[in-house]
Every structure is written in structure tokens, then in C-alpha cells.
Amino acid sequence: MTETTAFRVIHARARRRRHPLRRWYRGNERAILSAAGIVSFIAAWQIGSDAGLISKFFFSSPVEIAAAGALEVQKARFWEDVKISASELAIGSLAAVLLAVPLGIAIGWYRGVSLTFDPWLNFFNALPRVALIPLVVLWVGLGFEMKTIIVFFGGFFSIILPTVEGVRTVDRQFLDVARSFRAPERLIFTSLVIPGTLPFIVSGIRLAVGRVLAGVIIAEFYAQTAGLGVMIARSEASLQSDRMLFGVLIFTVLGIVLTEAVGIVERYLQRWRPSLDLEEAA
Amino acid sequence: MRSGHLALSARGVQMQYRDRGTGKTLLAIENVDLDVPDGAFVSLLGPSGCGKSTFLKIVNGLLPATAGEIKLHRVAKGREDAMVFQDAALFPWYSVLDNVAYGLVCAGVSRGEARKRAVPFIDLVGLKGFDDKYPYQLSGGMQQRANLARALAVDSAILLMDEPFAALDAQTRELMQAELLRIWNAAKKTVLFVTHQIDEAVYLSDRVVVMAARPGKVIADIEIDLPRPRPLSVKRTPEFAVYEERIWRLIAGEYEHARVASQPDAAS
Amino acid sequence: MIAVRGAPAVQLLGRLRSSNERVFYGVFGFVGLTLAWEIAANTGLFRKSLLSSPSAIWKAGVIDIGAGTLWPHVGTSLEEFAIGFIVSVAIAIPLGLAIGWFRRIDYFLNGLLAALNATPNVALIPLIILVAGIGFESKVIVVFLSAFFAVVVTTFTGVQSIARRHLEITRSFGGSRWLAFRTVALPSTIPYILSGVRIGAGRALVGVVSAEFISANQGLGFYIGFFGTFLDTARVMLGIVLFGIFGVVLGELLRVVEHRFDVWRPELHR
């Protein structure tokens, strides 16, 4: 009797042997639930649409969108639009990376130069770049060049700013080590500055993904000449919401694929960084 | 203030877990018995992987054991036990005062009252005047003082200390050991102290419980018969060296044992 | 070189430079490039119709403000932005916190929200205009959507990255899960929330401009587009500069908020 009142007893909890199926679920819970989330979103949309809860006029059901997509991909006009949008995106983004990275490294390496450019870079980074569309139209008209330049602007400032920042914040301690070994500038550059800045560059590119996509869409909306954005806008004008949402879906997929691709590169570059929670693993 | 009863009594404590990668069941702790008398200072000493920290977490209720039973002497009010964590265990967004008060807040005390009750403990651990500093403004030693004050403030019967000085530099560690004995003497607590440092365990403890790894088990329970109070100079006495030597042999013997046992593997 | 070093003017410059390097170079860069732009435009280095010139933009601004034709546009854009953005953040932050805190809900919605976040939501502008018309409401909805997913996703990512050790402390002292949420999850997620708000603000601004380009009869985006069709480069540039200034001011405001919340973060005090 006195035993139980005098002590707080901490009992063991025996490990239960779980059913293998349940164990499999526990091991893959995240992936399973995540897939279930997406599937149930689509299912709810479809059911709601069929039951008349969601207006088919505005939001076609997933099945209708798929049907519209199946029809769309047979049209030569569609592939023409894809080709135009893809070229604008590819050329604009590539030019942005190829110019922003070396320029950013050069500017960042010279402290005075980087601080001189600071207000301008910050200004352009804070400016919604699509606001430049009417100006660029004044330069080169409504065609392919304008849209490519807008894509370029979308990517360029997103990448150059973190690049400058990355070079400027290269760890002083590492620089001291290199200098104490009398490393030549060239070596310091290739062995310290470049690897130290890479993560910054990649995170800039990740930000740029969303911006170049938004840039190409808005530029095409604005110009109304050609491209997937025009297909979306034209579908809206003719009240074909299934076809329009198919167009939006293409950009969704593109956004996910590009973001994931950059994420893979990012994780690869960070592989030498120790995970913070390692000691808690046990 | 030793009343003669046991503050903690563990019987047959076992801990196994499943390795996520291999799916194999691993035995972290195998059948540990341990008695800690009220008011005593007992150390759990062993190499990493011997399950000493795991044992502490089981006592604290953070982990459930897979077999066995632990009894803690019930106290009139408040918790039976309070944990002093290893390092980086303060909330960086709280001042020293709020960190020390946090244990009381967890126990349901209002923020204002908890702060009031935390002040004397901040003074006790020697942090007077640092109440409104944030953790990043403190040295490692000072952070561990605050960590200790937080556990003392909840006024538990037993303090569980999980390698609290492991991350400190050698001089700071020695000073903190002496400080801990001063505070222990003032606060009249039972302490269960986990460490992998032989001299730390011998210097602080009434008893050193030596553990071996893979699976974790108790291999010796050694009474430290050195007079108290113990100045740091005790560490330079021959008696102290004898204890160190004895424990070192025990642990080294275990290592040798493990090395021989694993040799056929290495050859194949 | 040695002679130059002794000149008093250069000495003064040097002192100024070392006393506040950032400001010195910043002002130098701003004034220098603005001057270069003005001179280049006036010496015919490039056609004025391409970039206008600082003085011409200034003049256009003075005229339009004096005539009262600029503020209604600025006001409309500000209003659309403010309402859409504030409502968006007010809903997105609690939602993100709730999603992150409950593991199963997090798993369930994670993929879906990541997909929606990766969608360039400006692509939905035609649909929104179809649903809500070309007026004020559709702009507010665009702003709302543009910011929403960025804030939700960064917020629940923040909750996911709470240090396990910190949650352990609350548990160790017998604190409830609700206490852990208030005292651990909330403060340690604030930096993530704020960076989400920053990203969301940028996207919301893009939303305002885009929606006003596509269909509007009021607003700064409309102003830029309108004068673009009239080849009035100075007013196009004026609109762009105002958007840029708005973006910069917004960024600075958020920085002030960040500092207010981050007194405990050492990296900001070095």
C-alpha cells in the first residue's frame, strides 16, 4: 500500500509487433498521404462539378479539361504556340543566367563596385519586372523579342542579386586560410569564391523560375501575338474554360518540373553540408 | 538532509528500437538496475552508445522503455524530476529570465509569477544581472548555468543532468564542476549525472555507475569515498588518481573485449 | 599619386567613405548613374523615346501631380494591393501554422499546396476576370491569390523545421502541446513567416501590375500601359519608377518588422 502512494512508477511500453501492411504504411506515410491529398482534390473537383456545386461555366471539371487537352494537342496551332513560348523562355532564361552569373561575381568581388550598384540592383529587384513591358514594347514592338527580353529581365535580377551577395559574404576564415598559404588570386577564386557562391546562385535561379514563367505569360497576355499565354487569353475571350485551364495546367506542370529540377541541383550542391539534426537520430 | 529512502529505483530497464534503414531490432539498453538514494549524487559513466542518455530520457518520460520499471519517490508538489540538457537547450527567442522561468510555465504557473520565482535561481547559479540577455549574448558556461537554473526553479526532488558540460572548454568545465557542487550543496537535491569523462564523474559523485556499450549495461558500481566539501585540488590527490585508474581499467577492458570479439569480422 | 593623397578634398572624401561605406557608395552610385543617364539622353547617345531622361520624367511627374491625374491611379493600385495582401496574409499565416503543426494534415496537403505554389498564378488572371469582372474585385482576388500560396508554403515549412530538441524541452518539463505551439512553434517560425510575407509581397505587386495591364481603366499599371500606346516614354518611366519606389519602400518596411521580431537572432547584430 505505502509503495504505491510513495512512488510514481514509470512503466515500460512493450513494442508491439505490427501488421506488415501497417508497418509499410508507417514507413511511407508522407508519400501516401501526399498522393491522397492531390487525388482527393481532383476527385472533389470532379464530383462537385458533376453535382452542380461548382460552376462548369467558370471551372470545367478535370475530365473536361483532360478532354479539351486531348483535342488541343492534335492542333498544329497549339504546337506552334508551345514552340514560341518555349523558345522565349529558353533564350531569355539562358541569357539571364549567362549574363547575371559572371557579372554578379565580378561586381561582388570588388566591394566598392558592388556597393555602388547596390541601390540600382535593389531597385530593379523590388520592381515588378512585368511593369517594364510597355517600355520594352516601345523599344522592340510586340513580337518575340519583347517577350524574350521580359523573360530575361525576370531572371536576370533574381540571379544577380544573390550572386553579388554570395561573393561578398565568402567566409573570411577560408579566405584567411588561403592567404596564409599564399594562394594565388586565381586559385582563391576557383577554389573558394566559386564554390562558396554556387548555393547563392542556385537559390537565385530557383526564385527566377517563378518570375520567368510569370514574365512570359504576362508578356504574351499583353502582346496578344502568339504563344501559350495567348491561347489562354483567347480561350477566355471565347468562354472555353476547359481549354483555358488546360493551358494553365501546362504552366503548373512546367513550374513544378523546373522547381524540382533546381531543387535536385540545390540538394546535390549542399550534399557536403551536415544535416543539423544528425545527433538526434538516435 | 538524507532521509534514507530511495529517490529513484530502476529494475530491469530495457530499451530496443528498430533501425529505420535496416529494419533490424537493436538493443540500446539491456536490463539495467539502479538505485539512487535521496540526496545522493550518482553518475552514469560510459562511452557513447552505452545508452546512458537514453536511460535519462526514460526516467524523464521523454522515451518509453520497452521493458522494466522505474519508481520515482513522489513529492508533495511539483515534478519528481527535472532535466538539465546537454547544450543549445535554451530558447534563443527568450531572455535568460524567461528561459529560467519556462519550466514553471510548463507546470502551469502564470508567466508573471514564474518570472518572480525564477529570480533567486538566477542569482543562485551566478547569473545576477544577466536576466534580460538573450542566449547568444552568453558564453557556453553561462548558458549552462541558465540551463541548470531552469531545472532548479521547478524544485524537483531529482535533477537529471545529460552531459551538461560536454561542450565547454576545459577550464570552464572545471569551474562549472566546482560550481555544481556548491549549488548541489545549497539546493539539497538528488542528482543523476550522465558523463563520459572519468575525472568529472569521480570528482562530483558519491557513486559512479560504469556502463558498457552495445548493448548498454551496467558493469560496475563504485562508491567514491572522498571527503566533502571537495575543492578542485582533490583531483591532484593520489586517492583521486586511484579511482580514475580503476575506472579507466574497467572501460579499457571493455574496449579490449569488444576489439577481440570483432576481430574475426575484420579478418574475413 | 603621393601628391593627390595630400589634397584636402580627397582626404575629406576618404574620411566620408570610411565613416559610412555603404551609404557613401550607394549615394555615389545613385547620383552617378542618374547623371550619366541625363547626360547621355541630352547628348543624343540614345533616342529619348527609348528611356526618356530623369529631368523629363521629373517634369511629367510635376505636371501630372499638379493636374491631379496621377494620384487616383496610385491610390487605386495601393488600395487593391493593401486589401488583397492583408487579407491574404491574415488567412495564410494561421492556415500555414495549422497545417505544419498537425503532421498528418501537413502530409496530406503538402504536395497539393506545393503544386499550387509552383503554378504561376498570373495565368489565372483571365479566369478571375471572367468570374469577378474587370473591376476592383478581380484585382483584389489576383493580389490575394498571388501572395497566398507563397505565405502558406513558407509558413508550414517553418513549422516543419522547428528543432526537435526545443520541442523536447517543453515535453521534458511537462508542458502541454498547446504551450509548445505558443512558446516554441510560433517564435521559431516567425523568420520563415516573414520571408514568406516578403516573397508574397513581391508576387502580389506583380499581380497588381499584370491585372491592371490586362483589363482596367484605373490604376498605375493601366497608367503605364495607357501612355505606352501613346509613345509617351516619360510617363511610362514615371509609372515604372513609382512601382519600383513602392517595391523598395515595402521591402524596407518588412525589414523593419523583421528587426522588431528578430532581436534574439545573433546574425543580425554582428
XYZ file of N, CA and C in Angstrom, chain A residues 25-26 29-30 33-34 36-38 40-41 58-59 111-112 115-116 118-120 122-123 126-128 130-135 138-139 168 213-214 217-218 221-222 232 236 239 244-245 248 251-252 255-256 259 277 279-280, chain C residues 21-22 25-26 28-30 33-34 50-51 103-104 107-108 110-112 115 118-120 122-127 129-131 160 164-165 205-206 209-210 213-214 224-225 228 231 233 236-237 240-241 243-245 247-248:
324
model
N 2.804 1.203 -44.283
C 2.131 2.495 -44.291
C 2.909 3.504 -43.444
N 3.311 3.059 -42.246
C 4.052 3.967 -41.353
C 5.347 4.446 -42.004
N 4.230 6.929 -44.959
C 3.042 7.720 -44.669
C 3.023 9.039 -45.443
N 4.159 9.692 -45.467
C 4.226 11.003 -46.090
C 3.830 10.948 -47.563
N 0.000 9.886 -48.030
C -0.964 10.945 -47.724
C -0.864 12.094 -48.721
N 0.364 12.385 -49.145
C 0.552 13.467 -50.094
C -0.158 13.158 -51.416
N -2.635 11.061 -51.728
C -4.066 11.069 -51.416
C -4.616 12.494 -51.451
N -3.820 13.448 -50.986
C -4.249 14.846 -50.985
C -4.523 15.345 -52.387
N -3.613 15.056 -53.306
C -3.782 15.539 -54.679
C -4.948 14.822 -55.355
N -7.558 13.428 -53.942
C -8.877 13.812 -53.430
C -9.256 15.232 -53.858
N -8.253 16.090 -54.063
C -8.548 17.430 -54.583
C -9.198 17.325 -55.965
N -17.402 28.384 -65.368
C -16.132 29.005 -64.984
C -15.014 27.981 -64.805
N -15.354 26.893 -64.098
C -14.310 25.902 -63.780
C -14.698 24.553 -64.357
N 34.352 45.236 -53.663
C 33.416 45.735 -52.663
C 32.831 47.089 -53.058
N 33.700 48.012 -53.466
C 33.245 49.354 -53.835
C 32.256 49.305 -54.981
N 28.902 47.933 -53.873
C 28.111 48.874 -53.085
C 27.575 50.009 -53.960
N 28.337 50.343 -55.026
C 27.871 51.387 -55.948
C 26.617 50.931 -56.692
N 24.569 48.662 -55.671
C 23.547 48.196 -54.734
C 22.176 48.850 -54.888
N 22.101 50.189 -54.846
C 20.755 50.785 -54.925
C 20.030 50.418 -56.202
N 20.760 50.325 -57.309
C 20.108 50.003 -58.580
C 19.627 48.565 -58.616
N 18.909 46.714 -56.092
C 17.781 46.580 -55.173
C 16.510 47.169 -55.766
N 16.667 48.282 -56.463
C 15.521 48.917 -57.096
C 14.885 47.968 -58.111
N 13.187 45.020 -56.524
C 11.923 45.315 -55.853
C 10.834 45.667 -56.864
N 11.265 46.102 -58.051
C 10.304 46.496 -59.085
C 9.649 45.247 -59.683
N 8.302 45.222 -59.798
C 7.715 44.103 -60.531
C 8.138 44.229 -61.994
N 7.407 42.924 -64.684
C 6.436 42.968 -65.773
C 6.004 44.408 -66.060
N 6.234 45.319 -65.089
C 5.896 46.730 -65.318
C 6.710 47.309 -66.469
N 7.801 46.614 -66.826
C 8.664 47.110 -67.908
C 8.101 46.788 -69.297
N 7.054 45.964 -69.332
C 6.549 45.507 -70.639
C 6.242 46.670 -71.591
N 5.440 47.675 -71.168
C 5.127 48.755 -72.112
C 6.381 49.480 -72.599
N 7.372 49.610 -71.734
C 8.617 50.258 -72.134
C 9.336 49.435 -73.201
N 7.919 49.743 -76.483
C 8.378 50.948 -77.184
C 9.724 50.720 -77.869
N 10.531 49.850 -77.293
C 11.846 49.572 -77.884
C 11.742 48.685 -79.113
N 30.229 38.455 -51.904
C 30.601 39.408 -50.864
C 30.711 38.729 -49.505
N 8.440 32.448 -65.636
C 7.153 31.911 -66.078
C 6.086 32.998 -66.060
N 6.024 33.740 -64.941
C 5.063 34.840 -64.872
C 5.349 35.847 -65.986
N 4.089 34.674 -69.432
C 2.620 34.680 -69.512
C 2.097 36.104 -69.670
N 2.534 37.003 -68.789
C 2.030 38.383 -68.838
C 2.418 39.055 -70.158
N 0.097 37.756 -72.706
C -1.222 38.368 -72.487
C -1.230 39.776 -73.074
N -0.166 40.511 -72.781
C -0.109 41.929 -73.147
C -0.035 42.100 -74.660
N -4.369 30.933 -73.780
C -5.184 31.059 -72.558
C -6.134 32.250 -72.687
N -10.314 32.357 -72.963
C -11.175 33.111 -72.061
C -12.162 33.954 -72.854
N -14.898 32.050 -73.985
C -15.570 31.340 -72.895
C -15.350 29.830 -72.911
N -8.874 26.816 -71.535
C -8.051 27.760 -70.799
C -7.344 27.075 -69.625
N -8.098 26.263 -68.858
C -7.487 25.597 -67.704
C -6.450 24.573 -68.144
N -3.434 26.629 -68.422
C -2.884 26.927 -67.088
C -2.140 25.711 -66.545
N 1.399 25.305 -67.553
C 2.324 26.135 -66.783
C 2.545 25.588 -65.383
N 1.485 24.987 -64.801
C 1.648 24.357 -63.490
C 2.702 23.260 -63.560
N 6.074 24.667 -64.031
C 6.548 25.256 -62.778
C 7.069 24.192 -61.828
N 6.307 23.092 -61.683
C 6.710 22.024 -60.766
C 8.004 21.373 -61.249
N 10.997 23.768 -60.832
C 11.333 23.962 -59.423
C 12.017 22.719 -58.866
N 20.250 17.845 -37.665
C 19.615 17.020 -36.644
C 20.307 15.668 -36.457
N 22.653 14.419 -34.646
C 22.906 13.833 -33.328
C 21.621 13.386 -32.648
N 20.478 13.818 -33.214
C 19.217 13.438 -32.603
C 18.654 12.160 -33.210
N 30.632 53.465 -45.295
C 30.954 52.942 -46.613
C 29.714 52.700 -47.464
N 28.733 52.033 -46.869
C 27.552 51.623 -47.618
C 26.819 52.816 -48.208
N 28.968 54.762 -51.002
C 28.936 54.144 -52.331
C 27.533 54.159 -52.922
N 26.535 53.968 -52.069
C 25.157 53.939 -52.536
C 24.765 55.264 -53.167
N 26.791 57.590 -54.165
C 27.659 57.776 -55.328
C 27.090 57.057 -56.546
N 26.669 55.808 -56.362
C 26.130 55.023 -57.472
C 24.834 55.603 -57.991
N 23.980 56.031 -57.075
C 22.682 56.563 -57.469
C 22.846 57.874 -58.251
N 24.879 57.396 -61.696
C 24.180 56.779 -62.820
C 23.037 57.660 -63.329
N 22.381 58.350 -62.394
C 21.306 59.258 -62.809
C 21.869 60.377 -63.686
N 13.442 56.099 -76.127
C 13.739 54.763 -75.604
C 13.710 54.724 -74.081
N 14.357 55.689 -73.435
C 14.473 55.654 -71.981
C 14.058 56.960 -71.330
N 0.864 16.821 -38.136
C 1.700 16.100 -39.096
C 0.898 15.501 -40.234
N -0.236 14.881 -39.927
C -0.992 14.196 -40.972
C -1.585 15.194 -41.960
N 1.170 16.263 -44.242
C 1.456 15.279 -45.286
C 0.395 15.334 -46.381
N -0.867 15.478 -45.942
C -1.986 15.418 -46.857
C -1.974 16.595 -47.845
N 0.606 18.876 -48.313
C 1.929 19.268 -48.766
C 2.087 19.328 -50.286
N 1.812 18.193 -50.925
C 2.029 18.093 -52.366
C 1.117 19.037 -53.135
N -0.134 19.090 -52.705
C -1.116 19.922 -53.377
C -0.714 21.398 -53.318
N 2.253 22.246 -55.417
C 1.880 22.349 -56.827
C 1.225 23.698 -57.111
N 3.741 26.377 -57.148
C 4.601 26.393 -58.335
C 3.856 26.918 -59.566
N 2.526 26.938 -59.510
C 1.753 27.480 -60.632
C 1.942 28.993 -60.692
N 2.360 29.509 -61.850
C 2.400 30.973 -61.945
C 0.958 31.478 -61.924
N -0.487 34.185 -62.115
C -0.936 35.210 -63.056
C -1.638 34.567 -64.250
N -1.343 33.262 -64.484
C -2.020 32.578 -65.595
C -3.517 32.503 -65.350
N -3.923 32.673 -64.085
C -5.338 32.578 -63.750
C -6.076 33.904 -63.931
N -5.332 34.971 -64.247
C -5.979 36.288 -64.342
C -7.179 36.285 -65.306
N -7.050 35.698 -66.502
C -8.225 35.684 -67.384
C -9.426 35.023 -66.735
N -9.186 33.918 -66.029
C -10.277 33.214 -65.359
C -10.902 34.097 -64.288
N -10.921 37.298 -64.107
C -11.681 38.387 -64.732
C -13.023 37.859 -65.247
N -13.004 36.638 -65.746
C -14.225 36.002 -66.219
C -15.224 35.866 -65.061
N -14.704 35.486 -63.880
C -15.579 35.246 -62.732
C -15.991 36.555 -62.064
N 7.668 22.893 -39.883
C 8.333 21.586 -40.026
C 9.773 21.631 -39.542
N 13.884 19.709 -33.113
C 13.244 18.691 -32.276
C 13.595 18.885 -30.804
N 14.848 19.312 -30.585
C 15.328 19.495 -29.217
C 14.484 20.509 -28.460
N 2.611 42.306 -55.911
C 2.872 43.501 -56.712
C 2.837 43.158 -58.203
N 3.448 42.027 -58.551
C 3.373 41.562 -59.942
C 1.910 41.356 -60.327
N 0.157 44.784 -61.118
C 0.567 45.319 -62.412
C -0.078 44.512 -63.533
N 0.021 43.182 -63.432
C -0.456 42.321 -64.516
C -1.954 42.486 -64.717
N -2.752 45.704 -66.319
C -2.401 45.703 -67.751
C -3.523 45.091 -68.570
N -4.009 43.960 -68.071
C -4.882 43.136 -68.900
C -6.264 43.742 -69.030
N 0.657 53.106 -66.953
C 1.844 52.766 -67.750
C 1.434 52.277 -69.140
N 0.490 51.323 -69.158
C 0.070 50.752 -70.427
C -0.552 51.794 -71.344
N 1.966 54.009 -72.739
C 2.782 53.232 -73.666
C 2.209 53.278 -75.076
N 3.083 56.321 -76.886
C 4.530 56.528 -77.043
C 5.080 57.628 -76.129
N 7.114 58.059 -73.460
C 8.105 57.310 -72.675
C 8.282 57.885 -71.278
N 5.563 56.551 -69.061
C 5.780 55.115 -68.841
C 6.860 54.922 -67.778
N 7.961 55.664 -67.946
C 9.063 55.555 -66.983
C 8.635 56.028 -65.601
N 6.841 53.264 -63.952
C 7.783 52.205 -63.563
C 8.540 52.602 -62.306
N 9.025 53.872 -62.304
C 9.785 54.357 -61.142
C 8.913 54.313 -59.892
N 6.385 52.318 -59.250
C 6.268 50.921 -58.831
C 7.530 50.462 -58.115
N 8.685 50.861 -58.681
C 9.958 50.489 -58.064
C 10.074 51.068 -56.667
N 9.711 52.369 -56.539
C 9.790 53.010 -55.222
C 8.857 52.301 -54.245
N 7.944 49.200 -54.350
C 8.575 47.927 -54.008
C 9.677 48.094 -52.973
N 10.504 49.127 -53.160
C 11.621 49.356 -52.237
C 11.091 49.724 -50.852
